Short mmCIF file of C-alpha atoms in Angstrom, two decimals:
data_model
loop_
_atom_site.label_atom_id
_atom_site.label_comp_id
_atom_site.label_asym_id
_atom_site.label_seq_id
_atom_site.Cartn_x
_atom_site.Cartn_y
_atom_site.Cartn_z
CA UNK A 1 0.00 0.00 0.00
CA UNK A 2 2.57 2.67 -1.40
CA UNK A 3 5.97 3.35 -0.22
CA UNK A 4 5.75 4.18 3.83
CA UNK A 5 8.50 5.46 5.81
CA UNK A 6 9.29 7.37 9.05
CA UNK A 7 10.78 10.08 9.27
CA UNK A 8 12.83 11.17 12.28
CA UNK A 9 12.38 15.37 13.20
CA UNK A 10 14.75 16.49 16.16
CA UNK A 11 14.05 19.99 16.92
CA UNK A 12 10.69 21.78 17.47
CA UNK A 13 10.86 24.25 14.65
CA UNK A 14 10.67 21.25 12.61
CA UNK A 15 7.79 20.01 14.30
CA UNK A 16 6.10 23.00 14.01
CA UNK A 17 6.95 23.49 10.61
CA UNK A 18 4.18 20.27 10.00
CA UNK A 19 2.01 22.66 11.69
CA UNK A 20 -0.46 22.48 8.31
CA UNK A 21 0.00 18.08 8.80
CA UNK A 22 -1.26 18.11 12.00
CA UNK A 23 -4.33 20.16 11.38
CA UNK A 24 -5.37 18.36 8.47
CA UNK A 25 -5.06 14.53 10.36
CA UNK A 26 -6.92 16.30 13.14
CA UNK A 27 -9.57 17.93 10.98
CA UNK A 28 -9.95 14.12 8.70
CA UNK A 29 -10.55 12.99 12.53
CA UNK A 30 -13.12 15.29 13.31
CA UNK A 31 -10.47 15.81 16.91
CA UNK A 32 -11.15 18.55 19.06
CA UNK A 33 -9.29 17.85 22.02
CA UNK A 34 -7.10 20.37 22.94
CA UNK A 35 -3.94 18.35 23.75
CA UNK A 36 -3.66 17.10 20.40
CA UNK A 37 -3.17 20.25 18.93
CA UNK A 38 -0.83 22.70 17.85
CA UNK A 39 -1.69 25.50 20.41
CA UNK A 40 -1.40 22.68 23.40
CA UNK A 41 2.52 21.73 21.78
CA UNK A 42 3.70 25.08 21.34
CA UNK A 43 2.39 26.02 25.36
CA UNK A 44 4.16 22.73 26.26
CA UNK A 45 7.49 23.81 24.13
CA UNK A 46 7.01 27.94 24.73
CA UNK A 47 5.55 28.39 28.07
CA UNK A 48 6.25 26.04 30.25
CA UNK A 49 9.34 26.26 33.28
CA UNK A 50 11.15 23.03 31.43
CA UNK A 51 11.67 23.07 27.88
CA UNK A 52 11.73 20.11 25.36
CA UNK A 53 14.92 18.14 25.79
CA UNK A 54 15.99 16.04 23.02
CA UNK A 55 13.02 16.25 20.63
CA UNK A 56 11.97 12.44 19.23
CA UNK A 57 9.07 13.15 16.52
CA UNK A 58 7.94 10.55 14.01
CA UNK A 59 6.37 11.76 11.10
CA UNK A 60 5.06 8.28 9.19
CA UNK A 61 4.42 8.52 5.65
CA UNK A 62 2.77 6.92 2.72
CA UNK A 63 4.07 7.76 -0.24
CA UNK A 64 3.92 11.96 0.10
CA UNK A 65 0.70 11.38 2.10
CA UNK A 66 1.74 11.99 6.04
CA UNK A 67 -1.02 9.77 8.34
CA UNK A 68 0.69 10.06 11.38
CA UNK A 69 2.86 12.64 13.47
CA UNK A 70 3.83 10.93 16.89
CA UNK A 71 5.58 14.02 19.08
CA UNK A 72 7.71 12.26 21.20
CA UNK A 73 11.30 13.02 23.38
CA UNK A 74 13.77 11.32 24.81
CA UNK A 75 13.81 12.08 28.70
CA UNK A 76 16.47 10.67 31.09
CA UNK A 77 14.25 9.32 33.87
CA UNK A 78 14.86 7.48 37.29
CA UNK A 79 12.33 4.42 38.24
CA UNK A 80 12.20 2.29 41.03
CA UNK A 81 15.57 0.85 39.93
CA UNK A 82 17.50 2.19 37.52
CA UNK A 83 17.81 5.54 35.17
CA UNK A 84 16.93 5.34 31.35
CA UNK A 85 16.53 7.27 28.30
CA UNK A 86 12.88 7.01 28.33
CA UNK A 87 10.75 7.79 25.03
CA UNK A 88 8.14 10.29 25.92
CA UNK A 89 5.38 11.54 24.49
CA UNK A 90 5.66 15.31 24.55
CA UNK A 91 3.40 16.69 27.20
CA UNK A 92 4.02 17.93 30.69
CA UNK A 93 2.36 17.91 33.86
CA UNK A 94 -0.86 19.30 32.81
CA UNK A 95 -1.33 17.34 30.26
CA UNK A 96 -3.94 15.16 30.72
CA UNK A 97 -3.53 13.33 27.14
CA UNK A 98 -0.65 12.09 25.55
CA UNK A 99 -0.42 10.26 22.43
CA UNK A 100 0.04 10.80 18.49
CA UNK A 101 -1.70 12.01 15.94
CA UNK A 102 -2.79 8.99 13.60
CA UNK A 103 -5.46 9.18 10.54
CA UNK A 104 -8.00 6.78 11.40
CA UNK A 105 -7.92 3.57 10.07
CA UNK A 106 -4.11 3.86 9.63
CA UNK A 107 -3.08 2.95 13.44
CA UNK A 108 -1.83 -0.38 12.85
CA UNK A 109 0.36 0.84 9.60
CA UNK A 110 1.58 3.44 12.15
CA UNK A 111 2.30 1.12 14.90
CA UNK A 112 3.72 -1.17 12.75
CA UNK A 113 6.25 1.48 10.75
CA UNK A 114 7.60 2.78 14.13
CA UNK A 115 8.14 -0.42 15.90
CA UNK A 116 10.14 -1.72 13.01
CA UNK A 117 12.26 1.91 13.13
CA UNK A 118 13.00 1.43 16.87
CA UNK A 119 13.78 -1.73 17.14
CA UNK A 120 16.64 -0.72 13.80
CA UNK A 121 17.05 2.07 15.95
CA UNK A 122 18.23 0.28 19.96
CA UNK A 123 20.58 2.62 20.45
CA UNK A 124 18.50 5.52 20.53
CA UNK A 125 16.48 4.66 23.57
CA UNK A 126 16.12 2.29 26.60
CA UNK A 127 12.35 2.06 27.57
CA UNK A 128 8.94 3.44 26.06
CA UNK A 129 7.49 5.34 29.02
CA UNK A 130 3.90 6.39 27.27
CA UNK A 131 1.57 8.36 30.21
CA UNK A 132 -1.82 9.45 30.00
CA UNK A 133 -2.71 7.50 27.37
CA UNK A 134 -6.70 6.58 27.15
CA UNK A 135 -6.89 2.95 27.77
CA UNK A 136 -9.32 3.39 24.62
CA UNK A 137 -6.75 4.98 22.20
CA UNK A 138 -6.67 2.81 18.82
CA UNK A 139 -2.93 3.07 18.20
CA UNK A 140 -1.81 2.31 22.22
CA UNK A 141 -4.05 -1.21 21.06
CA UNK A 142 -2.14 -1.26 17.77
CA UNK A 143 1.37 -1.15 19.60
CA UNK A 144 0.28 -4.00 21.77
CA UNK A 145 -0.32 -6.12 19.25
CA UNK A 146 3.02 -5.04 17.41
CA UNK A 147 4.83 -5.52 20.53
CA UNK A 148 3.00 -8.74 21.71
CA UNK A 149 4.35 -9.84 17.81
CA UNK A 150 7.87 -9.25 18.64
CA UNK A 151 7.79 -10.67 21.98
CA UNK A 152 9.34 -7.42 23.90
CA UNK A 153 8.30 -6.94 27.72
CA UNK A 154 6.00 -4.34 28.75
CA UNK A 155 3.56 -3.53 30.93
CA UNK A 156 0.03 -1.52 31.70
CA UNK A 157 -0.62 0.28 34.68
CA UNK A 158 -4.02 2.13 35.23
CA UNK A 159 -3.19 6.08 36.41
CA UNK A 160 -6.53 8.11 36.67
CA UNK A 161 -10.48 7.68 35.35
CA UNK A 162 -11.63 9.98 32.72
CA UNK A 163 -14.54 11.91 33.49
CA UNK A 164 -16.76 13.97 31.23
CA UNK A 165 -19.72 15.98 31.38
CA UNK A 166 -21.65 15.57 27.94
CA UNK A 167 -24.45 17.38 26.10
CA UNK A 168 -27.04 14.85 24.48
CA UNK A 169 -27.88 16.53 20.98
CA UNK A 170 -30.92 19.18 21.18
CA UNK A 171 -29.83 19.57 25.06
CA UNK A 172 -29.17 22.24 26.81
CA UNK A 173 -27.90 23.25 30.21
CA UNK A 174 -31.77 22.80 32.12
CA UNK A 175 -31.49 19.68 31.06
CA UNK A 176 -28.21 18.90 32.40
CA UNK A 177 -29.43 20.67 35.53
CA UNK A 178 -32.44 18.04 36.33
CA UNK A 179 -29.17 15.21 36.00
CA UNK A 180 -27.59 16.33 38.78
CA UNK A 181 -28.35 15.23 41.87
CA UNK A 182 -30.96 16.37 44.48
CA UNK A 183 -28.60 17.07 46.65
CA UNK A 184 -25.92 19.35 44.69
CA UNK A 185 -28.94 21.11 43.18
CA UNK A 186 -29.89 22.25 46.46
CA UNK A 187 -25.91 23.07 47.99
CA UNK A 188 -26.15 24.93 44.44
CA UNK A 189 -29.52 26.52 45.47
CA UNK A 190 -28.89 27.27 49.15
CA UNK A 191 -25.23 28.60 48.61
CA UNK A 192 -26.73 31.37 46.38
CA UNK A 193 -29.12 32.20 49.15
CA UNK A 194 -26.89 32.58 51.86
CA UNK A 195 -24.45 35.09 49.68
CA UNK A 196 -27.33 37.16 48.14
CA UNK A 197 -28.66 37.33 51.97
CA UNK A 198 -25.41 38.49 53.05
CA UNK A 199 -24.10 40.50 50.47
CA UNK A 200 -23.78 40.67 46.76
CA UNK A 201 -22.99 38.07 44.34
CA UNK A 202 -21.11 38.34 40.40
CA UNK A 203 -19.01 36.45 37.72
CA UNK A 204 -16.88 37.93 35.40
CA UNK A 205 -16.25 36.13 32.41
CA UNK A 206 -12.65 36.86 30.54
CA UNK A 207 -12.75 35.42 26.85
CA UNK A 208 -11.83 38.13 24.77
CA UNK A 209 -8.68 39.77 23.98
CA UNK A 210 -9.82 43.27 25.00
CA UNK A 211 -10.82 41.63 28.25
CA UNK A 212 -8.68 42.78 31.46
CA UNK A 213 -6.08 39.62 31.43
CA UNK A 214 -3.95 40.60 33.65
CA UNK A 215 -5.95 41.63 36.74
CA UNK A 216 -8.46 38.33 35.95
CA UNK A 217 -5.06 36.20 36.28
CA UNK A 218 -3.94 38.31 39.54
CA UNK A 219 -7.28 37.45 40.95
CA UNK A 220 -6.66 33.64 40.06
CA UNK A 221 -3.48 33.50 41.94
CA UNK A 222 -4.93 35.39 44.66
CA UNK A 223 -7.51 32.57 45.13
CA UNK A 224 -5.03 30.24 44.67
CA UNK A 225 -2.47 31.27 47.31
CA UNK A 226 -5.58 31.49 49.78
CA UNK A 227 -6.93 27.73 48.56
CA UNK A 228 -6.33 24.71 49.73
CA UNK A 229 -3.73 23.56 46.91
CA UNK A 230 -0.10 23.05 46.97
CA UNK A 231 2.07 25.91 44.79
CA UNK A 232 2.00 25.52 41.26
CA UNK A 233 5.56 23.67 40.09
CA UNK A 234 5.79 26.26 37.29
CA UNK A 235 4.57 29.54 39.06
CA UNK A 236 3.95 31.51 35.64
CA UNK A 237 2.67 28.66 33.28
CA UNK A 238 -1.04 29.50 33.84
CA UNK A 239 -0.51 33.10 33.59
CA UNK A 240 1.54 32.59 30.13
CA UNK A 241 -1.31 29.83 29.07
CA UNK A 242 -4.30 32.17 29.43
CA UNK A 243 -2.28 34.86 27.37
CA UNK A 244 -2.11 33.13 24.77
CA UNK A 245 -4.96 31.12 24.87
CA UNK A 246 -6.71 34.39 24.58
CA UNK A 247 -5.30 35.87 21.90
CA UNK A 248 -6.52 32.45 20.03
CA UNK A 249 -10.22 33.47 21.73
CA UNK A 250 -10.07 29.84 22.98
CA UNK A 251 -9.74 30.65 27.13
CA UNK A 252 -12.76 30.41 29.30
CA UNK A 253 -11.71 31.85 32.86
CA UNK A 254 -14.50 32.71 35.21
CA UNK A 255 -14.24 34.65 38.59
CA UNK A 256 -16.43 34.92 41.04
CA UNK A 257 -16.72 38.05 43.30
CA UNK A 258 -18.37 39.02 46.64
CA UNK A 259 -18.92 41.93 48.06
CA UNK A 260 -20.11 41.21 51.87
CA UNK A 261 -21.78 44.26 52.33
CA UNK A 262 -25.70 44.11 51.46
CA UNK A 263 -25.97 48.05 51.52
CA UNK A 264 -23.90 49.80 49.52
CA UNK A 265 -24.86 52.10 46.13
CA UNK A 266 -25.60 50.50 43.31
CA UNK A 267 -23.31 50.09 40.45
CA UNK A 268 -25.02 50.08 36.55
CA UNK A 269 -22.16 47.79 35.65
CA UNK A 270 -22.82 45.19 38.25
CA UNK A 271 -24.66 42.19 36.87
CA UNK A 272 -25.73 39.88 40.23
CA UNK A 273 -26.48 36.62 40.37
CA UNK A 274 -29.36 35.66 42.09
CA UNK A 275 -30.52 32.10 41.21
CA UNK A 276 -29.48 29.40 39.31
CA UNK A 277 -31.22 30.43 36.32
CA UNK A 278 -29.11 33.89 36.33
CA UNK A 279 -26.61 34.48 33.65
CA UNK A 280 -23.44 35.69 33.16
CA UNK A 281 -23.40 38.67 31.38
CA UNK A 282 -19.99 38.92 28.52
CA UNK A 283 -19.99 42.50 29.33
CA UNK A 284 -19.53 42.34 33.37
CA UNK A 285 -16.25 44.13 34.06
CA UNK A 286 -14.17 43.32 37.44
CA UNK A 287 -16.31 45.41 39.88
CA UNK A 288 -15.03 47.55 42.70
CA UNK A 289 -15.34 46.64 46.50
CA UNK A 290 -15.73 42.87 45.42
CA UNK A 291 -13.08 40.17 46.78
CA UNK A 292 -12.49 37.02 44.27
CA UNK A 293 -13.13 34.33 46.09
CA UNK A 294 -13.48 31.42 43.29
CA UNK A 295 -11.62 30.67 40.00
CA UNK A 296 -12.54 28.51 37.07
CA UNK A 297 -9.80 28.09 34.05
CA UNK A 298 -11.45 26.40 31.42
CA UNK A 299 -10.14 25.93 27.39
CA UNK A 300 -12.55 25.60 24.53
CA UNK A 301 -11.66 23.51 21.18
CA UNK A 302 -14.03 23.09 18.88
CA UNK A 303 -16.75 20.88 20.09
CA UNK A 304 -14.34 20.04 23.07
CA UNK A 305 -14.24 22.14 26.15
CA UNK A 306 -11.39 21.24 29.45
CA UNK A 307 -11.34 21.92 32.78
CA UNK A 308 -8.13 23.65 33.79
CA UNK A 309 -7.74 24.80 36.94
CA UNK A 310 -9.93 25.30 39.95
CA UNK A 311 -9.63 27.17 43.61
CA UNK A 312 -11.58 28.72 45.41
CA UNK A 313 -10.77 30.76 48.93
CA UNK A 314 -10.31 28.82 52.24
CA UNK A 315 -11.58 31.44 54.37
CA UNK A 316 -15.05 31.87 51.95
CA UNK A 317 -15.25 27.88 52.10
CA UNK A 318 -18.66 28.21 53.82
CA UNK A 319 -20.24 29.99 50.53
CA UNK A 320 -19.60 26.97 48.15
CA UNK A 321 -18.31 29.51 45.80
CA UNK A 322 -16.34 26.48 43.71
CA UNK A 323 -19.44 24.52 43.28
CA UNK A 324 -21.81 27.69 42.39
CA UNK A 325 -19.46 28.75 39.75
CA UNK A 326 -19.11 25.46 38.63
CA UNK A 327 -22.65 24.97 37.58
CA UNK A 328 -22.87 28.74 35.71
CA UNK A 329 -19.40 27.68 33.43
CA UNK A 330 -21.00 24.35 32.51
CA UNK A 331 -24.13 26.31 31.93
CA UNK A 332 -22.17 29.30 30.03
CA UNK A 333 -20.32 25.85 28.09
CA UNK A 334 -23.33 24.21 27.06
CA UNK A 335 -25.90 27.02 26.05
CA UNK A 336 -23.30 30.01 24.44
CA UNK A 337 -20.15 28.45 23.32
CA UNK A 338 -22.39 24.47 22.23
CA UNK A 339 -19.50 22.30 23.48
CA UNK A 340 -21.14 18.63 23.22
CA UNK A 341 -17.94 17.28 25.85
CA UNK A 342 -16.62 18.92 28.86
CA UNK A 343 -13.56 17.17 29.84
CA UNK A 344 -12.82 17.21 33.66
CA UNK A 345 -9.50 15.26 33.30
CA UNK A 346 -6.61 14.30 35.48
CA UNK A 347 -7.05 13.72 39.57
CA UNK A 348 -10.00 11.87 39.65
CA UNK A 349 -11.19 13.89 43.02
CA UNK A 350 -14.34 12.92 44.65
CA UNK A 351 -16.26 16.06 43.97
CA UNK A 352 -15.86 15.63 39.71
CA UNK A 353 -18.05 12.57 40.45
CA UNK A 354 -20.72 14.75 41.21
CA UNK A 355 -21.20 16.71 37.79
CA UNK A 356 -19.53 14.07 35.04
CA UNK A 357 -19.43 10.56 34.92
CA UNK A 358 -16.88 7.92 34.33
CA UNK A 359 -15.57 6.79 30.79
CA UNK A 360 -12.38 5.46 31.11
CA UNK A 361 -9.18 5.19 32.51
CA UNK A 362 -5.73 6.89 31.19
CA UNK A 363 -2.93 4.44 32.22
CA UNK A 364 0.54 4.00 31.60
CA UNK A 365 2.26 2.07 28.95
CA UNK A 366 5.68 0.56 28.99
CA UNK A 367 7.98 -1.19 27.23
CA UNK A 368 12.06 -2.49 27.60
CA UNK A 369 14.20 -2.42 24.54
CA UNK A 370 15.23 -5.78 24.54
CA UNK A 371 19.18 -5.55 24.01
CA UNK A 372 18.74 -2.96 27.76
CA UNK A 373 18.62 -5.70 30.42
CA UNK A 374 17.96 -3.12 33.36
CA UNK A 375 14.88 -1.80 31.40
CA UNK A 376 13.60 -5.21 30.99
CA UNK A 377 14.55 -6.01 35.06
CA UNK A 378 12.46 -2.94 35.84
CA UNK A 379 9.26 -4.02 33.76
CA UNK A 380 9.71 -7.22 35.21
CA UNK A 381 10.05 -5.71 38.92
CA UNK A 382 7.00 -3.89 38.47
CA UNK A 383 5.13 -6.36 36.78
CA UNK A 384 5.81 -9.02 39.25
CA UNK A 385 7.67 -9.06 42.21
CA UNK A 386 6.62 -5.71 43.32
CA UNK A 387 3.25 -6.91 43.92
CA UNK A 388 4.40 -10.09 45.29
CA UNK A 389 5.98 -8.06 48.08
CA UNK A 390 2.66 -5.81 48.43
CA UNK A 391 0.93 -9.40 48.74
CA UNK A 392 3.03 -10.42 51.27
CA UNK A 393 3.05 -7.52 53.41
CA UNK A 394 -0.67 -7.57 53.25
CA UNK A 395 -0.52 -11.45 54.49
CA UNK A 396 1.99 -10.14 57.08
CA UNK A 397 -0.28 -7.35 58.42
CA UNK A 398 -3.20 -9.94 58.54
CA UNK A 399 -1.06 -12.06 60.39
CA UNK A 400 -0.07 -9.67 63.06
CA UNK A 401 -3.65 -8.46 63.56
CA UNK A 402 -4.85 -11.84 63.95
CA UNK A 403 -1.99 -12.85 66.91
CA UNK A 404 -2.62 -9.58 68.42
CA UNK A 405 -6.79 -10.15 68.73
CA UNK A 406 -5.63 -13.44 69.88
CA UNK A 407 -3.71 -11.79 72.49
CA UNK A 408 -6.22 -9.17 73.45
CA UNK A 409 -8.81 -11.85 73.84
CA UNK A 410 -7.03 -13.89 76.04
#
């Protein structure tokens, strides 16, 4: 089936010189997601605190016709064991998908073409370390069954569930509303009481470019210094992000403000919320006298919309500020910008079980070059005798209980 090769890129201006490649396999795919495409790569490469060591990119061919572009490194890592040139895809800590771009229907050609190149190629890396992969993804099922061919070691672990919110067609937000539970319905209900009762209520929306970036991003890190979350690793990646996710009109942030005060003058420009069924209005600048209390990063792609970023304000914990301005992005989401997915993504907390529901899980995917005998030790340690010695402590513990109860009950 015509002449296919791979070919082997190893800097990023090459890879974004297939800028026009990559948006055409994503468009024949009908792909949305944001972390397959070009904007995610060049915030992974431009804005982020560690750049792109030792770009790996495969760019698989048939005849002239390009049907894949995997964007992969190589990354010197440190397992349990032992440290290895790792093949990565490109991605960093935010990423919550990793993987290549492959034309549909072509995943086992792909597979297939860069199996046979690394395994010509031994010297150029000790271990496949592919994370946050969907357990799902065609070509991660393809490389299996390459892999399983060859006989090489490797291993799956499962990382973190995917969880989505998702618009039926001809829905709309109300009806997403009467799928929630009884119960966060009425924390939604009853935490918009208790602020308009005690004071004043808004969200500011910041989508457009003329939109006031830089104090909306203050006011996230505000929130976020006074949340419960650890500090960022990269301090300035979100701020850099929303930049430039703006200037692409694809960033979604939403803050809401309270003013505690019920009686002060009223302000034209202030649009309240004061129900569920409130909007928020595009035009609401950041009033005066309010404190931000809750943040809400969001990213918009097409059909595809992801959840960021979240905090919200220890000290205002008793408002449910998160949760209320939860509800009015999905509802901003679903009836103004017609996203049918809203991706809720890595850290599978409790509380995303509440508005989205499970799909799948993203797991990690691993694999030893077989002429690198400490690569194939440390598949083998993880794959086996590590849980032998979990298994064993367990039996251990059991053990110990049961002698003490023994003891007690003597």
């Amino acid at each position: 089936m015509g002449n296919k090769n791979v070919v082997l890129i190893t800097s990023m201006e090459d890879f974004f010189s297939l800028k026009q490649d990559l948006e055409n396999l994503l468009s024949a795919n009908k792909d949305d997601n944001l972390y397959h495409s070009f904007d995610w790569y060049y915030a992974v490469s431009h804005l982020f605190i560690h750049p792109v060591n030792t770009p790996c990119i495969f760019c698989i061919k048939d005849d002239q016709k390009t049907i894949a572009i995997l964007p992969c490194c190589i990354v010197k890592r440190r397992l349990r064991l032992f440290s290895f040139k790792s093949l990565e895809f490109i991605g960093n800590i935010y990423s919550a998908y990793r993987g290549g771009i492959i034309l549909k229907g072509r995943e086992q050609e792909a597979a297939k073409s860069v199996i046979r190149f690394l395994l010509a190629n031994r010297v150029l890396w000790h271990m496949l370390h592919f994370e946050d992969i969907p357990e799902s993804d065609p070509f991660l099922n393809a490389l299996i069954q390459e892999i399983r061919q060859k006989k090489l070691i490797f291993r799956i672990e499962p990382k973190y569930a995917k969880l989505v919110i998702q618009r039926s067609p001809g829905k709309c937000s109300r009806d997403y509303w009467h799928l929630l539970s009884n119960n966060l319905r009425q924390q939604i209900r009853r935490s918009i009481n208790k602020m308009n009762r005690e004071g004043t209520v808004i969200i500011v929306p910041t989508l457009l470019p003329e939109h006031d970036i830089k104090a909306a991003m203050d006011h996230y890190y505000e929130i976020y210094r006074q949340s419960w979350k650890d500090p960022e690793m990269d301090s300035q990646f979100h701020r850099k992000l929303a930049e430039y996710l703006l200037s692409k009109r694809k960033l979604r942030l939403f803050t809401l403000y309270f003013r505690k005060e019920k009686n002060h003058p009223d302000n034209s420009m202030d649009i309240p919320i004061s129900s569920y069924e409130s909007t928020i209005s595009p035009s609401q600048c950041i009033p005066k006298g309010y404190l931000p209390i809750a943040t809400a990063f969001y990213a918009v792609n097409g059909n595809y919309a992801c959840f960021l970023k979240t905090a919200y304000r220890q000290d205002y914990a008793t408002y449910s500020a998160g949760t209320v301005l939860t509800w009015f992005v999905v509802k901003w989401l679903f009836d103004l910008d017609n996203v049918t997915i809203i991706d809720l993504q890595k850290e599978d907390d409790a509380y995303k079980f509440k508005w989205g529901r499970f799909e799948e899980m993203h797991v990690l995917f691993q694999v030893a070059n077989p002429i690198n005998p400490l690569s194939i030790l440390e598949i083998l340690g993880e794959k086996w005798i590590v849980p032998a010695i979990r298994e064993l402590r367990k039996a251990v513990d059991r053990r110990a209980t049961k002698c003490l109860n023994a003891v007690k009950s003597s």
